[in-house]
mmCIF file of C-alpha atoms and ligand atoms in Angstrom:
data_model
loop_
_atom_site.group_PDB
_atom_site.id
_atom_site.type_symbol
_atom_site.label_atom_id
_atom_site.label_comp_id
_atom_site.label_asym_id
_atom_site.label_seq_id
_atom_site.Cartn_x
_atom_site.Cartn_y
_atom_site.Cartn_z
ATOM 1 C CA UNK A 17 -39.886 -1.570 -8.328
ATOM 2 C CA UNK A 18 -36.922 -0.652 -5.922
ATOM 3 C CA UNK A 19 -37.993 2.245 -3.778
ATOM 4 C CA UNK A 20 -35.697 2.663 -1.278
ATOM 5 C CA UNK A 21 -31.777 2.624 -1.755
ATOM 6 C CA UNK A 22 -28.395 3.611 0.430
ATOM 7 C CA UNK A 23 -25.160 4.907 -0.541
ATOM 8 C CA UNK A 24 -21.730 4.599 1.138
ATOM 9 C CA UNK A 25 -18.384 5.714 1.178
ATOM 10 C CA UNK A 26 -15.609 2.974 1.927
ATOM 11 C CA UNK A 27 -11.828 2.673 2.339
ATOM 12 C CA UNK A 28 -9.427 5.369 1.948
ATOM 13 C CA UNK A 29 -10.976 8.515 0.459
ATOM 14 C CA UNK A 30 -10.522 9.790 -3.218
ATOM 15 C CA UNK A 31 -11.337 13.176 -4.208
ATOM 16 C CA UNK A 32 -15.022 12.915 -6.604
ATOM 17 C CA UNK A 33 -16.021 10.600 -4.197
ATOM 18 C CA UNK A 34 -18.877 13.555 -3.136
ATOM 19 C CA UNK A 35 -19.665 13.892 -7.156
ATOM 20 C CA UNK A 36 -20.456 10.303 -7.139
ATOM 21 C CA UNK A 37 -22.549 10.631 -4.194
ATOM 22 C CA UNK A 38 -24.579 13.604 -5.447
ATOM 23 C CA UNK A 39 -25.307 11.613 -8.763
ATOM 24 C CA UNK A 40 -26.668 8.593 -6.817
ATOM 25 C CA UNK A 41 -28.695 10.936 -4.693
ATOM 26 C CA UNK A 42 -30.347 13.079 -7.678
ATOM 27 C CA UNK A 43 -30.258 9.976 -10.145
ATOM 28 C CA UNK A 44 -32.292 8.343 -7.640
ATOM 29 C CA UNK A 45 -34.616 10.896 -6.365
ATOM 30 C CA UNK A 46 -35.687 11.886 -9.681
ATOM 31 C CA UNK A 47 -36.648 8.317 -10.354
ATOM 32 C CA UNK A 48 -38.933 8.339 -7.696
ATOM 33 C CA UNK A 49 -36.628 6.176 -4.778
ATOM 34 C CA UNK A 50 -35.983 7.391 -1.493
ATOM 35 C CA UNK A 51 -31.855 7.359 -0.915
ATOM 36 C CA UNK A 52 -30.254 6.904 2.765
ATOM 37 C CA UNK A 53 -26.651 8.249 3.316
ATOM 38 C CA UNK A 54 -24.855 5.580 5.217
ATOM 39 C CA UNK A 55 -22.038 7.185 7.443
ATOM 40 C CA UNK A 56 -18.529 5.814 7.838
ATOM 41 C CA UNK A 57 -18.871 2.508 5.281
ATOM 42 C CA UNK A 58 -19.432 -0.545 6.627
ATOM 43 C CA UNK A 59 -19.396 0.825 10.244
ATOM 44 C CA UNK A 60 -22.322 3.018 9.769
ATOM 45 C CA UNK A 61 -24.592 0.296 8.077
ATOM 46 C CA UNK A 62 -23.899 -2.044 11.312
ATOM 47 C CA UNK A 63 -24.262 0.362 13.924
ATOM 48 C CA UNK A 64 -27.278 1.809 12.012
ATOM 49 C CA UNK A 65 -26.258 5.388 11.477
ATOM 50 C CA UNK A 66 -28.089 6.460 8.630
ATOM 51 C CA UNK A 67 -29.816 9.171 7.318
ATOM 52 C CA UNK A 68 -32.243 10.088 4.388
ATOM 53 C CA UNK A 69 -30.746 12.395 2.135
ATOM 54 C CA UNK A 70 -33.119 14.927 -0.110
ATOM 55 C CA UNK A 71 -32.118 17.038 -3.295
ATOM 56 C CA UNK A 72 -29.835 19.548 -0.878
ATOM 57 C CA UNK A 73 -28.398 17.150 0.965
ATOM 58 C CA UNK A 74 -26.016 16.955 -1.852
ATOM 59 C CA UNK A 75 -25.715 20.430 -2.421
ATOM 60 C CA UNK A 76 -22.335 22.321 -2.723
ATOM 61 C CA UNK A 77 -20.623 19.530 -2.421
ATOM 62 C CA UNK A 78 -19.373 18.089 -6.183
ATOM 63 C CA UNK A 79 -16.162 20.278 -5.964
ATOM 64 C CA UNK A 80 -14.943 19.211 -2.495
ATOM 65 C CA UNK A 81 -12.696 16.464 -1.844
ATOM 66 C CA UNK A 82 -12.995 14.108 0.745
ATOM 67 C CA UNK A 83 -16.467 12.331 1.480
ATOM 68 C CA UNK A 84 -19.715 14.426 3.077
ATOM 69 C CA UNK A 85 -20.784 10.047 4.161
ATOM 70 C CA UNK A 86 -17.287 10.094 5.915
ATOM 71 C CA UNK A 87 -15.137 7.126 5.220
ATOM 72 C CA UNK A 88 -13.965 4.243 7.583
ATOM 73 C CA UNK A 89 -12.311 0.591 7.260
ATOM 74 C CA UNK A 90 -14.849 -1.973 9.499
ATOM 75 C CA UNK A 91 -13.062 -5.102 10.342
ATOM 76 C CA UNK A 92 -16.594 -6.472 11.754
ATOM 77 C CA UNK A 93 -17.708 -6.541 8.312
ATOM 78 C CA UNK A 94 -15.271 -9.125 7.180
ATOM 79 C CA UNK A 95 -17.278 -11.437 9.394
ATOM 80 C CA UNK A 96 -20.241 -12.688 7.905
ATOM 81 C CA UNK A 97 -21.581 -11.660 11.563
ATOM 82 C CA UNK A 98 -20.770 -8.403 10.836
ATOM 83 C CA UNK A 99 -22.311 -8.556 7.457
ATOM 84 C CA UNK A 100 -25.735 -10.106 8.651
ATOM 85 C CA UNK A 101 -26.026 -7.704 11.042
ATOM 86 C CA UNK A 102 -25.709 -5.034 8.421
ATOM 87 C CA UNK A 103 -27.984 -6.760 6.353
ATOM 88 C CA UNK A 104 -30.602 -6.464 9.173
ATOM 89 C CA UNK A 105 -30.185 -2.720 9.596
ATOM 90 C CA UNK A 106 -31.341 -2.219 6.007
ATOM 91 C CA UNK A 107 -34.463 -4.590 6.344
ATOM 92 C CA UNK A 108 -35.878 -2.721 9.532
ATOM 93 C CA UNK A 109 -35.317 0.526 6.792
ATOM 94 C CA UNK A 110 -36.560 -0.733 3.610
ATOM 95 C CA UNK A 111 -33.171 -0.773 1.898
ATOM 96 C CA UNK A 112 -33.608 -3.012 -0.949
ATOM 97 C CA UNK A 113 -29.971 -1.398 -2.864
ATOM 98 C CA UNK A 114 -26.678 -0.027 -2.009
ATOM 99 C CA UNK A 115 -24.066 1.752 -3.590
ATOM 100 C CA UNK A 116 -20.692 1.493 -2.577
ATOM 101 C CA UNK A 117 -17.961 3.473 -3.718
ATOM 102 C CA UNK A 118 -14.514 2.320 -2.470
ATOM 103 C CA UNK A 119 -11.893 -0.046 -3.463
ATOM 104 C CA UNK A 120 -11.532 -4.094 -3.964
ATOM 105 C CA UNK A 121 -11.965 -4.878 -0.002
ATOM 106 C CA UNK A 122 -15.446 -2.603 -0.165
ATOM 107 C CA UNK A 123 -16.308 -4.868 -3.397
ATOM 108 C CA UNK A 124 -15.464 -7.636 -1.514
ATOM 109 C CA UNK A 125 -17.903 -6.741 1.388
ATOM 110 C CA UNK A 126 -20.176 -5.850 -1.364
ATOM 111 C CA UNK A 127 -20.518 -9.216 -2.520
ATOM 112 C CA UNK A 128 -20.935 -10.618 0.924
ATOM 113 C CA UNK A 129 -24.112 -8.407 1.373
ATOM 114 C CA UNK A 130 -25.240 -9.432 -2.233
ATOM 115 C CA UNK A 131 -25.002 -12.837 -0.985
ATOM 116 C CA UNK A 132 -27.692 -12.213 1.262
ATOM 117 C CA UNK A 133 -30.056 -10.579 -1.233
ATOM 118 C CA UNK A 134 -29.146 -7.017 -1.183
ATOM 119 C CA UNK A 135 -28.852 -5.271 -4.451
ATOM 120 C CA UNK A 136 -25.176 -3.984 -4.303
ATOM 121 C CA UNK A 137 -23.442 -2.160 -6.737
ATOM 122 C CA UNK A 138 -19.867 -0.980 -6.268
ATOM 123 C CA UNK A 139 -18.492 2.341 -7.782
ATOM 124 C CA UNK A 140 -14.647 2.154 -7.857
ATOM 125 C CA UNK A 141 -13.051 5.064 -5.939
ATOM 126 C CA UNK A 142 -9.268 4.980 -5.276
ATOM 127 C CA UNK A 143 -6.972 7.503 -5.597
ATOM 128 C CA UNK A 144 -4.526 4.370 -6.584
ATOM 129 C CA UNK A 145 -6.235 3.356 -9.862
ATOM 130 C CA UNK A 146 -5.636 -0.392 -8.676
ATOM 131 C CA UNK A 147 -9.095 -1.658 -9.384
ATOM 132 C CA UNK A 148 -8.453 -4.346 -12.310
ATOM 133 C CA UNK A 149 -11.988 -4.359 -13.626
ATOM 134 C CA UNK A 150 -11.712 -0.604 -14.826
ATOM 135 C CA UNK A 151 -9.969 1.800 -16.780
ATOM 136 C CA UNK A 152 -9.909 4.220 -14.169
ATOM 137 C CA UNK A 153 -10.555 4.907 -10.587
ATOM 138 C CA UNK A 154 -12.259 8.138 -9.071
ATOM 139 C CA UNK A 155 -9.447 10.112 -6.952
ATOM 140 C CA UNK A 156 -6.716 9.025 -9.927
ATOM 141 C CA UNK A 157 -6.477 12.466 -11.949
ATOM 142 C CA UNK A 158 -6.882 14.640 -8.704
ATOM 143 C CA UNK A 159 -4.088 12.538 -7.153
ATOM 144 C CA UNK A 160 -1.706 12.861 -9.866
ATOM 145 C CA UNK A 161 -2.121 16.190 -10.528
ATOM 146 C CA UNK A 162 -1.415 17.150 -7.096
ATOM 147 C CA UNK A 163 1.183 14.794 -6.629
ATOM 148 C CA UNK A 164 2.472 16.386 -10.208
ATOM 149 C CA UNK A 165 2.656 19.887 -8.672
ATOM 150 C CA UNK A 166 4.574 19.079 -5.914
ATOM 151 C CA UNK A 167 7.279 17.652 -7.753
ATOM 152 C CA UNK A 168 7.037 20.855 -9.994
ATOM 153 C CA UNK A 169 7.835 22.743 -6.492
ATOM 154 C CA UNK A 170 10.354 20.204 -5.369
ATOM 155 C CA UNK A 171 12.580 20.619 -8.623
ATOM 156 C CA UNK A 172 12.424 24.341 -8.636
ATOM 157 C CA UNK A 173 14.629 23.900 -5.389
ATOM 158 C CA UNK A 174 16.590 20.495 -6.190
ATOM 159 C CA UNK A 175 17.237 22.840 -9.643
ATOM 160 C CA UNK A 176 19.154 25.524 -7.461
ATOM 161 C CA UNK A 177 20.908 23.585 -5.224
ATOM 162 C CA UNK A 178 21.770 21.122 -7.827
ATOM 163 C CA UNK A 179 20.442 18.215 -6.212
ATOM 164 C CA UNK A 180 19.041 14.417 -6.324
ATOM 165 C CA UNK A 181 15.407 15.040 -5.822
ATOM 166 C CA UNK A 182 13.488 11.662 -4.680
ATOM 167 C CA UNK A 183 10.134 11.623 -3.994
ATOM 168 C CA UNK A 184 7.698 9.122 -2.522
ATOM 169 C CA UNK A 185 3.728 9.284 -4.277
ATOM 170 C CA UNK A 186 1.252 7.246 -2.794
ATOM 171 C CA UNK A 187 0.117 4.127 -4.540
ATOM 172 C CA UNK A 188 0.880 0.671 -1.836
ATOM 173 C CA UNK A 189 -0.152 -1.776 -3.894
ATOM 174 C CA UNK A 190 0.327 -0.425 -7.465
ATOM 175 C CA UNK A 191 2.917 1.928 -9.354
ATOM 176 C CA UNK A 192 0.183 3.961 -11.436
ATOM 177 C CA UNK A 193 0.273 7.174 -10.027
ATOM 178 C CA UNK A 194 4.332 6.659 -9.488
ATOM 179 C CA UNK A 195 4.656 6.072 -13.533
ATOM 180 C CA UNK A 196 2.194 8.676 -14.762
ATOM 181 C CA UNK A 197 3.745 11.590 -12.290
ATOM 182 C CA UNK A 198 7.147 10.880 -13.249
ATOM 183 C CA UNK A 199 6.255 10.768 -16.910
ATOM 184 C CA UNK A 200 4.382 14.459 -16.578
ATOM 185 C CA UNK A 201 7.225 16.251 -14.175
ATOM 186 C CA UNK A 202 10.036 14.478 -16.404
ATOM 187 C CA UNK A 203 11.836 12.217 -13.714
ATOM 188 C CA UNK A 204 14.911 10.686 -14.239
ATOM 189 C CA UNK A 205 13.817 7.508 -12.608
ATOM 190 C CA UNK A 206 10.947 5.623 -11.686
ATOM 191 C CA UNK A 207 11.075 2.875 -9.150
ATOM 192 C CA UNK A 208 7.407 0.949 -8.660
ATOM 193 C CA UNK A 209 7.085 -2.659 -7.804
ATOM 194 C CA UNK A 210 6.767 -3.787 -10.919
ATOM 195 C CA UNK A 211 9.522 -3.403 -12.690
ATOM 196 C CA UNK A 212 13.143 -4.220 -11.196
ATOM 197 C CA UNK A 213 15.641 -1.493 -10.377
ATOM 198 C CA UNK A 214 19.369 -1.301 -9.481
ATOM 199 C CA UNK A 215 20.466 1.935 -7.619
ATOM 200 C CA UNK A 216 24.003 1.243 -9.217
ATOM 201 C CA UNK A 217 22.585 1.439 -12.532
ATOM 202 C CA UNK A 218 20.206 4.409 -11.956
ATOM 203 C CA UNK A 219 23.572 6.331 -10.263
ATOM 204 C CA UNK A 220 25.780 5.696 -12.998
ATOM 205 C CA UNK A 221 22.976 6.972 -15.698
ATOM 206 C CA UNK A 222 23.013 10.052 -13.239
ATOM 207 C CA UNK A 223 26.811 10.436 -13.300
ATOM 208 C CA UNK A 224 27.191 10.080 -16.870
ATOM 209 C CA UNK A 225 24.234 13.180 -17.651
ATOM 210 C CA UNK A 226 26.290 14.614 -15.141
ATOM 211 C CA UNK A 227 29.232 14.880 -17.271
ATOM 212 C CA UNK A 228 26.826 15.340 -20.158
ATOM 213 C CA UNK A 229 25.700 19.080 -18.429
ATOM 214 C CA UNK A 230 22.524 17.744 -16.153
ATOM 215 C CA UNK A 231 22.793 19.588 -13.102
ATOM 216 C CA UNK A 232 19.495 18.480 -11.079
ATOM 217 C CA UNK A 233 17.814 14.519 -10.877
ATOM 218 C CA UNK A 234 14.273 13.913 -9.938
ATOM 219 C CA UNK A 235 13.764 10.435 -8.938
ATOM 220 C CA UNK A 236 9.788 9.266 -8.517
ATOM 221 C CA UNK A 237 9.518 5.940 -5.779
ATOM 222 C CA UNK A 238 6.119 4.123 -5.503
ATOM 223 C CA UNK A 239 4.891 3.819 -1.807
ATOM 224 C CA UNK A 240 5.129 0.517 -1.972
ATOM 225 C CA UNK A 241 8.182 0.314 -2.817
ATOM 226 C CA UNK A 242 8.971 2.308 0.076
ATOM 227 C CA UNK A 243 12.513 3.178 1.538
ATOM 228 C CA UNK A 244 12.508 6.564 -0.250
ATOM 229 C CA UNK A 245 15.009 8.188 2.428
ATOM 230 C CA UNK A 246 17.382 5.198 2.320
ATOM 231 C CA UNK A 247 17.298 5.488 -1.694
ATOM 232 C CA UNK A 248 17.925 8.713 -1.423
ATOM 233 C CA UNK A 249 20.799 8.579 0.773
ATOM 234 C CA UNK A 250 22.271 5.334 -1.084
ATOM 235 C CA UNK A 251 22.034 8.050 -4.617
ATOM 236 C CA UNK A 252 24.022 10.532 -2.614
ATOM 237 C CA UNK A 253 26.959 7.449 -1.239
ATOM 238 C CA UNK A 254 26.770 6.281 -5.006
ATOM 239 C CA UNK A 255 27.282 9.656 -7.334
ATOM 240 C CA UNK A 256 28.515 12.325 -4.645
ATOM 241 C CA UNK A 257 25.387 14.623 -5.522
ATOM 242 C CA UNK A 258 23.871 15.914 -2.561
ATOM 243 C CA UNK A 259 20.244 13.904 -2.092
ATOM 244 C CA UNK A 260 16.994 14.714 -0.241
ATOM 245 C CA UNK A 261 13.646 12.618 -0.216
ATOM 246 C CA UNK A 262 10.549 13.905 -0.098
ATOM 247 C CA UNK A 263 7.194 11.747 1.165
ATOM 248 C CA UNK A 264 4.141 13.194 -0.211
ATOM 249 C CA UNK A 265 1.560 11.173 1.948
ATOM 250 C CA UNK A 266 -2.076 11.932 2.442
ATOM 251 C CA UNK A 267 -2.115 15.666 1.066
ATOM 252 C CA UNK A 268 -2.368 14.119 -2.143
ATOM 253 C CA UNK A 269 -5.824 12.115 -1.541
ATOM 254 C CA UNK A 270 -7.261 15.997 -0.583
ATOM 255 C CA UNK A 271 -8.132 18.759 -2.232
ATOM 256 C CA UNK A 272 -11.325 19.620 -4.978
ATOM 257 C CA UNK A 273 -11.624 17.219 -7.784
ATOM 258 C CA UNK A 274 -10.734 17.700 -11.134
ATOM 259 C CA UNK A 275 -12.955 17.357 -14.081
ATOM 260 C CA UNK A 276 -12.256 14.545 -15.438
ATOM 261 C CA UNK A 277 -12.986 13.289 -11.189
ATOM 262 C CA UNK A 278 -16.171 15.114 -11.397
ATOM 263 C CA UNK A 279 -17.607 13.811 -14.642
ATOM 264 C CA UNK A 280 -16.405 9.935 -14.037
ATOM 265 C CA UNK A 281 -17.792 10.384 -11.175
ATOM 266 C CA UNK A 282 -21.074 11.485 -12.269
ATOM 267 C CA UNK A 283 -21.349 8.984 -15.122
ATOM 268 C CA UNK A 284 -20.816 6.119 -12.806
ATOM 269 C CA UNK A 285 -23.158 7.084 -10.284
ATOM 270 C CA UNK A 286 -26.301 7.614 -12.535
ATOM 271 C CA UNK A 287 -25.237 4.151 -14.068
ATOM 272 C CA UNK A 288 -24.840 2.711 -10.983
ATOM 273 C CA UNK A 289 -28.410 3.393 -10.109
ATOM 274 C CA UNK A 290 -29.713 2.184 -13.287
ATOM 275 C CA UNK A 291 -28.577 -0.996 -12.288
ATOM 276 C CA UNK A 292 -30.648 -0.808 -9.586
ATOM 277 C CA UNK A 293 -33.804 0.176 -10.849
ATOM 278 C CA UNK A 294 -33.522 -3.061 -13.033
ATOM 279 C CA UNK A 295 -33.543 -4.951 -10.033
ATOM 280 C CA UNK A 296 -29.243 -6.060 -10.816
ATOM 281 C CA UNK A 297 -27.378 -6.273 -7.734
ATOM 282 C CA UNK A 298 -23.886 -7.940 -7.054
ATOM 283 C CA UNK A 299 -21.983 -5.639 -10.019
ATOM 284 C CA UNK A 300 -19.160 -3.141 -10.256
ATOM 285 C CA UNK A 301 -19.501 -0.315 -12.868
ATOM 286 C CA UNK A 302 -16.281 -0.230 -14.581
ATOM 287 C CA UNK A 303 -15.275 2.640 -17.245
ATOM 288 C CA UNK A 304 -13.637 0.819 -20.270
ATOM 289 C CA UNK A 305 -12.516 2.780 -23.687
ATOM 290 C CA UNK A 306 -14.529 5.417 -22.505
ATOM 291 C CA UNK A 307 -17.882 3.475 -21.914
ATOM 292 C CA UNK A 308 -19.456 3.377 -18.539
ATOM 293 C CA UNK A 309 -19.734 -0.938 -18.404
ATOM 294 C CA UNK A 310 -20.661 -3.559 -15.109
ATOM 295 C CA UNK A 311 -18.976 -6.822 -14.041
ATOM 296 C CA UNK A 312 -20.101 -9.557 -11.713
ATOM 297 C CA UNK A 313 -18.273 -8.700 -8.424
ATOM 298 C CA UNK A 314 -16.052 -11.722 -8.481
ATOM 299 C CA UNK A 315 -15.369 -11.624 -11.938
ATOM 300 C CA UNK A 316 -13.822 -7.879 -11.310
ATOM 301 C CA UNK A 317 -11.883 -9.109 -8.397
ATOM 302 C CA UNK A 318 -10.458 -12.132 -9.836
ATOM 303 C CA UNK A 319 -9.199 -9.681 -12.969
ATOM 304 C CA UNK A 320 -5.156 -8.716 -13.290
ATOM 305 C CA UNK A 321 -4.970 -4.908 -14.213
ATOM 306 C CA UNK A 322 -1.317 -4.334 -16.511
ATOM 307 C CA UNK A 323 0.936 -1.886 -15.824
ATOM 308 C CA UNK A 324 2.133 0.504 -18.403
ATOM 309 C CA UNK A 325 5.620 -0.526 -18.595
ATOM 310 C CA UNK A 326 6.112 1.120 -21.858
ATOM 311 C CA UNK A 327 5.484 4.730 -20.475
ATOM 312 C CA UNK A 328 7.881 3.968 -17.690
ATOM 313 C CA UNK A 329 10.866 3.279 -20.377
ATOM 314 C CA UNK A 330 9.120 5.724 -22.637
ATOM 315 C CA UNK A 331 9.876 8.399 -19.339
ATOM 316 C CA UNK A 332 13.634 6.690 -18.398
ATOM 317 C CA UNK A 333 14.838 7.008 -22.614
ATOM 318 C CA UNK A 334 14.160 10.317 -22.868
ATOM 319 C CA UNK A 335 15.328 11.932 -19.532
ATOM 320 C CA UNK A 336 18.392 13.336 -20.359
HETATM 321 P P1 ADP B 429 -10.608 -0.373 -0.131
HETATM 322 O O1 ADP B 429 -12.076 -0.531 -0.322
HETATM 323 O O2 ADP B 429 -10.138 1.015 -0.444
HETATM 324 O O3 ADP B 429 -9.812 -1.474 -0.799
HETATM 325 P P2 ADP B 429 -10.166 -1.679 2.440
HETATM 326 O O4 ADP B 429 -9.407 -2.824 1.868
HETATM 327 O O5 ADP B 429 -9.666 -1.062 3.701
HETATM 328 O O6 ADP B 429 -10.312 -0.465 1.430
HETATM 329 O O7 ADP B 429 -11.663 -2.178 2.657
HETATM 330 C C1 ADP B 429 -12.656 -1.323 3.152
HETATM 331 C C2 ADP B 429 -13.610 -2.111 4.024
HETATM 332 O O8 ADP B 429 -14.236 -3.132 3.235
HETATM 333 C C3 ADP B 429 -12.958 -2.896 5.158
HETATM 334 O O9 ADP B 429 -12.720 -2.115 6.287
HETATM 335 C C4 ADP B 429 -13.987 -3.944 5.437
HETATM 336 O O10 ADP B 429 -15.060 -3.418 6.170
HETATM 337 C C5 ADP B 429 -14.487 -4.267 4.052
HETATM 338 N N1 ADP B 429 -13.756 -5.434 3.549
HETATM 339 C C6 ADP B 429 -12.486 -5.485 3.109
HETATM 340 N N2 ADP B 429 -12.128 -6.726 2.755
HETATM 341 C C7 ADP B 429 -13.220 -7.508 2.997
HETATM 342 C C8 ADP B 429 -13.496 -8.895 2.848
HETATM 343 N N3 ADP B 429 -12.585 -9.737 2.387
HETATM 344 N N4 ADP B 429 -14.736 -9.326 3.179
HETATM 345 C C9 ADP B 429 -15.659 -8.484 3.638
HETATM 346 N N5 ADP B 429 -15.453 -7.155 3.814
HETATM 347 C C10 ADP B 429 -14.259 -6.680 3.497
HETATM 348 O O1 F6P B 430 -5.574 3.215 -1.303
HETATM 349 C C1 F6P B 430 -5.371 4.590 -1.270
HETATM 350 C C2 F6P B 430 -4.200 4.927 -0.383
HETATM 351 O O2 F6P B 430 -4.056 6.322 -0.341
HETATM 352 C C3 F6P B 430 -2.884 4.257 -0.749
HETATM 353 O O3 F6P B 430 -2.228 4.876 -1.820
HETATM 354 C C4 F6P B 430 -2.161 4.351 0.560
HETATM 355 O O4 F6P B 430 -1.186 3.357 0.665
HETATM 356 C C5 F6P B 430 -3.244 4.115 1.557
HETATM 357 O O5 F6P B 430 -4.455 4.489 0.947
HETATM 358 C C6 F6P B 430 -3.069 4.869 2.851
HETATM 359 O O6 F6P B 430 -4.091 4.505 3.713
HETATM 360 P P1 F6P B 430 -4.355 5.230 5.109
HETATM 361 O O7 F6P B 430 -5.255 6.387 4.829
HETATM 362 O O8 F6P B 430 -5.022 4.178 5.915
HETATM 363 O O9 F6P B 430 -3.043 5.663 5.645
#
């Protein structure tokens, strides 16, 4: 019988990140456990600065973006210094679980603390959707619909000055919010790592709508693609349109979570805990087709997610 369990935030924040905490919290309190919040990640859980939570600790707080537990990246955990010392914190409080919601490097500090007995279970929040293991990623649909309105605000004026439009979404290490937003706001391009691109090509395309009546091009880069500004001014050298680019950044990992956030959210935490109360440890809850599943940490980790190259030419045939 686990009795006492913690919960963490981890990594960059993603908006439902506070619905997942509040399920953990209620899932577990109404099963009888006690449940610690652990501030900052991995930082917190060294340094020791935790706190029991109760039923209102989580109050108010499943429409609010950002994370109540705070967020933080701890280089001393990717020590296994850093991670014994951790691991000490929780046996002078009883913790015998922990949640952690973040992205792969949390689930990779995850599986060093499993590796030393505790029961971890990882919840995969990123507004990025680049955790392999899983269908989807808390943070994704707030992200994208944010990043989705933007553009909306950024054509009305690319419309009247009849300009090249290129904007930068986040997503480093994967194109998923890049594809999806340029699918919903119509772009004329997408550029993400994964698939090649040729500005020549994409500026002839432009010049021959041009002639065919198309007034105003919205072009949707992948952070990690980067060098939105010098795309934008290469689009401008190439067709003669007049080009501005646009860098979203951080306001898209704020603001209150959409539903679909709110409900993943949920559904992973209570499973999450379940786990737990079995006595598993050393999993990552995963939603596939819909069902709330677990993998063995490394398993998820060593996993290749796909990217949906078909809705990125799906978006570039019919943008006319
Ligand atoms: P995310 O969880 O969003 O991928 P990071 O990669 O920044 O974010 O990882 C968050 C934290 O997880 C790091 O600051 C570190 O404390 C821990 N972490 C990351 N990678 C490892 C690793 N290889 N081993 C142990 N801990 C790690
Ligand atoms: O992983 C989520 C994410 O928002 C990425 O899309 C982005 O590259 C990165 O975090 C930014 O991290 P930071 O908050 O450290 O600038």
């Amino acid at each position: 019988m686990i009795k006492k369990i913690g919960v963490l935030t981890s990594g960059g924040d993603a908006p439902g990140m506070n619905a997942a905490v509040r399920a953990v919290v209620r899932t577990a309190l109404s099963k009888g456990m006690e449940v610690y919040g652990v501030k900052r990640g991995y930082v917190g859980l060294i340094n020791g600065d935790i706190e029991k939570m109760d039923e209102r600790s989580v109050s108010d707080i499943i429409h609010r973006g950002g994370t109540v537990l705070y967020t933080a990246r701890c280089p001393e955990f990717r020590t296994m210094e850093g991670v014994k010392k951790a691991k000490a914190k929780c046996d002078e409080l009883g913790i015998e679980g922990l949640v952690v919601v973040g992205g792969d490097g949390s689930f990779r500090g995850a599986a060093d603390l499993s590796s030393l007995g505790m029961l971890c279970i990882g919840i995969p929040g990123t507004i990025d959707n680049d955790i392999t293991c899983t269908d989807y990623t808390i943070g994704f649909d707030t992200a994208m619909n944010t990043a989705m309105e933007l553009v909306d605000k950024l054509r009305d004026t690319s419309q009247s000055h009849d300009r090249i439009s290129v904007v930068e979404v986040m997503g480093r290490g994967a194109g998923h919010i890049a594809v999806n937003t340029g699918v919903a706001c119509g772009a004329t391009d997408i550029i993400t790592q994964e698939v090649p691109y040729d500005l020549d090509d994409i500026a002839n395309k432009m010049l021959e709508k041009k002639a065919n009546g198309k007034q105003n091009f919205v072009v949707i880069v992948a952070e990690g693609v980067g060098h939105s500004t010098e795309i934008a001014t290469a689009l401008q050298e190439k067709t003669g349109i007049e080009a501005r680019a646009t860098i979203l950044g951080h306001v898209q990992r704020g603001g209150n979570p959409t539903l679909r956030d709110r409900v993943e959210a949920t559904k992973m935490g209570h499973y999450a805990v379940e786990l737990i109360e079995q006595g598993i440890g050393n999993r990552v809850v995963a939603l596939k087709e819909d069902k709330v599943v677990d993998y063995d940490i490394q398993e998820a980790l060593s996993m290749k997610k796909a990217y949906d190259e078909k809705l990125h030419k799906i978006c570039e045939q019919i943008a006319y």
